[in-house]
Short mmCIF file of N, CA and C in Angstrom, two decimals:
data_model
loop_
_atom_site.label_atom_id
_atom_site.label_comp_id
_atom_site.label_asym_id
_atom_site.label_seq_id
_atom_site.Cartn_x
_atom_site.Cartn_y
_atom_site.Cartn_z
N MET Z 1132 17.73 -24.65 -30.48
CA MET Z 1132 18.41 -23.42 -30.48
C MET Z 1132 19.93 -22.44 -29.93
N ASP Z 1133 21.36 -21.80 -31.00
CA ASP Z 1133 22.42 -22.07 -30.35
C ASP Z 1133 21.71 -20.89 -29.55
N GLN Z 1134 23.05 -20.95 -28.89
CA GLN Z 1134 23.16 -19.44 -28.64
C GLN Z 1134 23.61 -17.82 -29.04
N ASP Z 1135 23.98 -18.19 -30.31
CA ASP Z 1135 23.17 -16.56 -30.63
C ASP Z 1135 22.66 -16.44 -30.61
N GLU Z 1136 21.54 -17.36 -31.23
CA GLU Z 1136 20.16 -16.66 -31.44
C GLU Z 1136 19.39 -17.05 -30.55
N GLU Z 1137 18.34 -15.27 -30.98
CA GLU Z 1137 17.48 -14.98 -29.59
C GLU Z 1137 16.15 -15.43 -29.76
N PRO Z 1138 15.88 -15.25 -28.80
CA PRO Z 1138 14.64 -16.05 -28.40
C PRO Z 1138 13.19 -15.25 -28.86
N VAL Z 1139 12.59 -15.72 -29.55
CA VAL Z 1139 11.06 -16.27 -31.05
C VAL Z 1139 10.55 -15.99 -28.85
N ILE Z 1140 9.91 -14.36 -29.87
CA ILE Z 1140 8.84 -13.77 -28.87
C ILE Z 1140 7.78 -13.63 -29.97
N THR Z 1141 7.00 -14.49 -29.28
CA THR Z 1141 5.12 -14.44 -30.21
C THR Z 1141 4.06 -13.35 -29.35
N LYS Z 1142 3.06 -12.89 -30.37
CA LYS Z 1142 2.36 -12.18 -29.51
C LYS Z 1142 0.92 -12.88 -28.15
N ALA Z 1143 1.78 -13.64 -28.74
CA ALA Z 1143 0.51 -14.64 -27.28
C ALA Z 1143 1.32 -14.27 -25.51
N MET Z 1144 2.87 -13.98 -25.94
CA MET Z 1144 3.32 -14.48 -25.49
C MET Z 1144 3.89 -12.43 -24.49
N ILE Z 1145 3.41 -11.98 -25.49
CA ILE Z 1145 3.69 -10.35 -24.84
C ILE Z 1145 1.36 -9.56 -24.67
N GLU Z 1146 0.87 -11.08 -25.21
CA GLU Z 1146 -0.48 -10.68 -24.77
C GLU Z 1146 -0.33 -11.03 -22.61
N ASP Z 1147 0.28 -11.70 -22.59
CA ASP Z 1147 0.45 -12.44 -21.59
C ASP Z 1147 1.53 -11.69 -20.70
N MET Z 1148 2.56 -11.54 -21.42
CA MET Z 1148 3.06 -10.58 -20.45
C MET Z 1148 2.06 -8.98 -19.89
N GLU Z 1149 1.93 -8.31 -20.27
CA GLU Z 1149 0.48 -7.55 -20.19
C GLU Z 1149 -0.57 -7.61 -19.29
N PHE Z 1150 -0.82 -8.43 -19.63
CA PHE Z 1150 -2.08 -9.63 -18.84
C PHE Z 1150 -1.68 -9.49 -17.79
N GLN Z 1151 -0.02 -10.13 -16.70
CA GLN Z 1151 0.24 -10.57 -15.91
C GLN Z 1151 1.02 -8.31 -15.12
N ARG Z 1152 1.29 -7.51 -16.28
CA ARG Z 1152 1.18 -6.18 -15.64
C ARG Z 1152 0.48 -5.70 -15.22
N ASP Z 1153 -0.83 -5.82 -16.04
CA ASP Z 1153 -2.40 -4.84 -15.56
C ASP Z 1153 -2.67 -5.60 -14.55
N ILE Z 1154 -2.62 -7.37 -13.61
CA ILE Z 1154 -2.80 -7.66 -12.02
C ILE Z 1154 -1.75 -7.07 -11.56
N GLU Z 1155 -0.96 -7.27 -12.29
CA GLU Z 1155 0.65 -6.91 -11.14
C GLU Z 1155 0.53 -4.44 -10.39
N ARG Z 1156 -0.23 -4.29 -11.63
CA ARG Z 1156 -0.40 -2.68 -11.11
C ARG Z 1156 -1.48 -2.40 -10.68
N THR Z 1157 -2.75 -3.87 -10.55
CA THR Z 1157 -3.33 -3.40 -9.51
C THR Z 1157 -3.65 -3.58 -8.87
N LEU Z 1158 -2.64 -4.26 -8.43
CA LEU Z 1158 -2.63 -4.93 -6.87
C LEU Z 1158 -1.95 -3.88 -6.50
N VAL Z 1159 -0.58 -3.49 -6.76
CA VAL Z 1159 -0.55 -1.99 -6.47
C VAL Z 1159 -1.08 -1.19 -6.14
N SER Z 1160 -2.21 -0.07 -6.91
CA SER Z 1160 -2.67 0.27 -6.49
C SER Z 1160 -3.44 0.16 -5.59
N VAL Z 1161 -4.21 -0.86 -5.36
CA VAL Z 1161 -4.87 -1.87 -4.01
C VAL Z 1161 -4.54 -1.70 -2.57
N ALA Z 1162 -2.78 -1.79 -2.87
CA ALA Z 1162 -2.02 -1.37 -1.53
C ALA Z 1162 -2.15 -0.60 -1.42
N ALA Z 1163 -1.40 0.54 -2.45
CA ALA Z 1163 -1.49 1.68 -1.48
C ALA Z 1163 -2.53 2.69 -1.81
N GLU Z 1164 -4.42 2.82 -1.72
CA GLU Z 1164 -5.42 2.24 -1.18
C GLU Z 1164 -5.13 2.26 0.00
N ASP Z 1165 -5.30 1.35 0.85
CA ASP Z 1165 -5.21 0.47 1.99
C ASP Z 1165 -4.11 1.67 2.60
N LEU Z 1166 -2.52 1.26 2.33
CA LEU Z 1166 -1.99 1.59 2.82
C LEU Z 1166 -2.26 4.14 3.45
N ILE Z 1167 -3.15 4.50 2.47
CA ILE Z 1167 -3.48 5.68 2.40
C ILE Z 1167 -4.80 5.65 3.51
N ALA Z 1168 -5.45 5.22 3.70
CA ALA Z 1168 -6.56 4.44 4.54
C ALA Z 1168 -5.52 4.58 6.01
N PHE Z 1169 -4.95 3.91 5.74
CA PHE Z 1169 -4.50 3.38 7.18
C PHE Z 1169 -3.91 4.55 8.15
N ILE Z 1170 -3.06 5.31 6.94
CA ILE Z 1170 -2.50 6.33 7.57
C ILE Z 1170 -3.22 7.17 7.61
N ASP Z 1171 -4.77 7.34 7.37
CA ASP Z 1171 -5.63 8.68 7.15
C ASP Z 1171 -6.03 8.30 8.41
N ALA Z 1172 -6.26 6.96 8.72
CA ALA Z 1172 -7.20 6.06 10.44
C ALA Z 1172 -6.65 6.37 11.51
N GLN Z 1173 -5.36 6.48 11.32
CA GLN Z 1173 -3.76 6.73 12.66
C GLN Z 1173 -4.14 7.95 12.86
N TYR Z 1174 -4.04 8.99 11.65
CA TYR Z 1174 -3.19 10.66 11.67
C TYR Z 1174 -5.03 10.99 12.16
N ASN Z 1175 -5.68 10.79 11.85
CA ASN Z 1175 -7.77 11.02 12.63
C ASN Z 1175 -7.26 10.44 13.54
N GLN Z 1176 -6.86 8.69 14.29
CA GLN Z 1176 -7.28 8.96 15.92
C GLN Z 1176 -6.52 9.66 16.72
N ASP Z 1177 -5.19 10.07 15.85
CA ASP Z 1177 -4.09 10.38 16.87
C ASP Z 1177 -4.69 11.84 16.89
N PHE Z 1178 -5.52 13.08 15.10
CA PHE Z 1178 -5.92 14.17 15.78
C PHE Z 1178 -6.63 14.35 17.58
N LEU Z 1179 -7.60 12.76 17.17
CA LEU Z 1179 -9.00 13.41 18.03
C LEU Z 1179 -7.87 13.20 19.81
N MET Z 1180 -7.21 12.00 19.71
CA MET Z 1180 -7.00 11.79 20.50
C MET Z 1180 -5.91 13.09 21.49
N HIS Z 1181 -5.17 14.13 20.42
CA HIS Z 1181 -5.18 15.32 21.09
C HIS Z 1181 -6.43 16.18 21.36
N GLN Z 1182 -7.16 16.47 20.68
CA GLN Z 1182 -8.06 17.58 20.63
C GLN Z 1182 -9.14 17.56 22.29
N GLU Z 1183 -8.93 15.59 22.86
CA GLU Z 1183 -9.41 15.36 23.95
C GLU Z 1183 -8.77 16.00 25.05
N GLY Z 1184 -7.53 16.09 25.12
CA GLY Z 1184 -6.08 15.87 26.33
C GLY Z 1184 -6.10 14.83 26.50
N PRO Z 1185 -5.64 15.02 27.74
CA PRO Z 1185 -4.89 14.04 28.39
C PRO Z 1185 -6.31 13.50 29.13
N ASN Z 1186 -5.65 12.21 29.69
CA ASN Z 1186 -6.23 10.99 30.35
C ASN Z 1186 -6.01 10.11 30.96
N PRO Z 1187 -5.94 10.06 32.32
CA PRO Z 1187 -4.88 9.35 32.75
C PRO Z 1187 -5.08 7.70 32.08
N PHE Z 1188 -6.64 6.92 31.88
CA PHE Z 1188 -7.37 6.82 32.38
C PHE Z 1188 -7.29 5.57 31.09
N ARG Z 1189 -6.62 6.70 29.43
CA ARG Z 1189 -6.88 5.61 29.10
C ARG Z 1189 -5.49 5.07 28.29
N LYS Z 1190 -5.48 3.40 27.89
CA LYS Z 1190 -4.60 3.33 27.68
C LYS Z 1190 -3.31 3.41 26.62
N GLU Z 1191 -3.80 4.29 25.63
CA GLU Z 1191 -2.63 4.55 24.90
C GLU Z 1191 -3.05 6.04 24.42
N SER Z 1192 -2.22 7.03 24.62
CA SER Z 1192 -2.64 8.86 24.26
C SER Z 1192 -1.05 8.98 24.26
N SER Z 1193 -1.22 9.63 22.84
CA SER Z 1193 0.40 10.08 22.82
C SER Z 1193 0.37 11.40 23.67
N CYS Z 1194 -0.55 12.04 24.60
CA CYS Z 1194 -0.28 14.14 25.00
C CYS Z 1194 0.47 13.35 26.23
N VAL Z 1195 1.02 14.14 26.72
CA VAL Z 1195 1.60 14.27 27.49
C VAL Z 1195 0.74 14.78 28.83
N ILE Z 1196 1.10 14.08 29.98
CA ILE Z 1196 0.24 14.00 31.19
C ILE Z 1196 0.66 15.46 32.13
N SER Z 1197 1.13 16.88 32.17
CA SER Z 1197 1.15 17.57 32.91
C SER Z 1197 0.26 17.59 34.60
#
């Protein structure tokens, strides 16, 4: 193939690229769902900690003890 010739793209190549694209979309969707679940869990944990109020015996607390 000369440098001036364009590469030949076959139907099988296109189908393979579409298949790879679908796999990547699925992976991104799963990662996004995992991230959303993680953020929700962190938010819920912080919310519960604030509802409980300060606790000097709790290792982790985002509440300020006055």
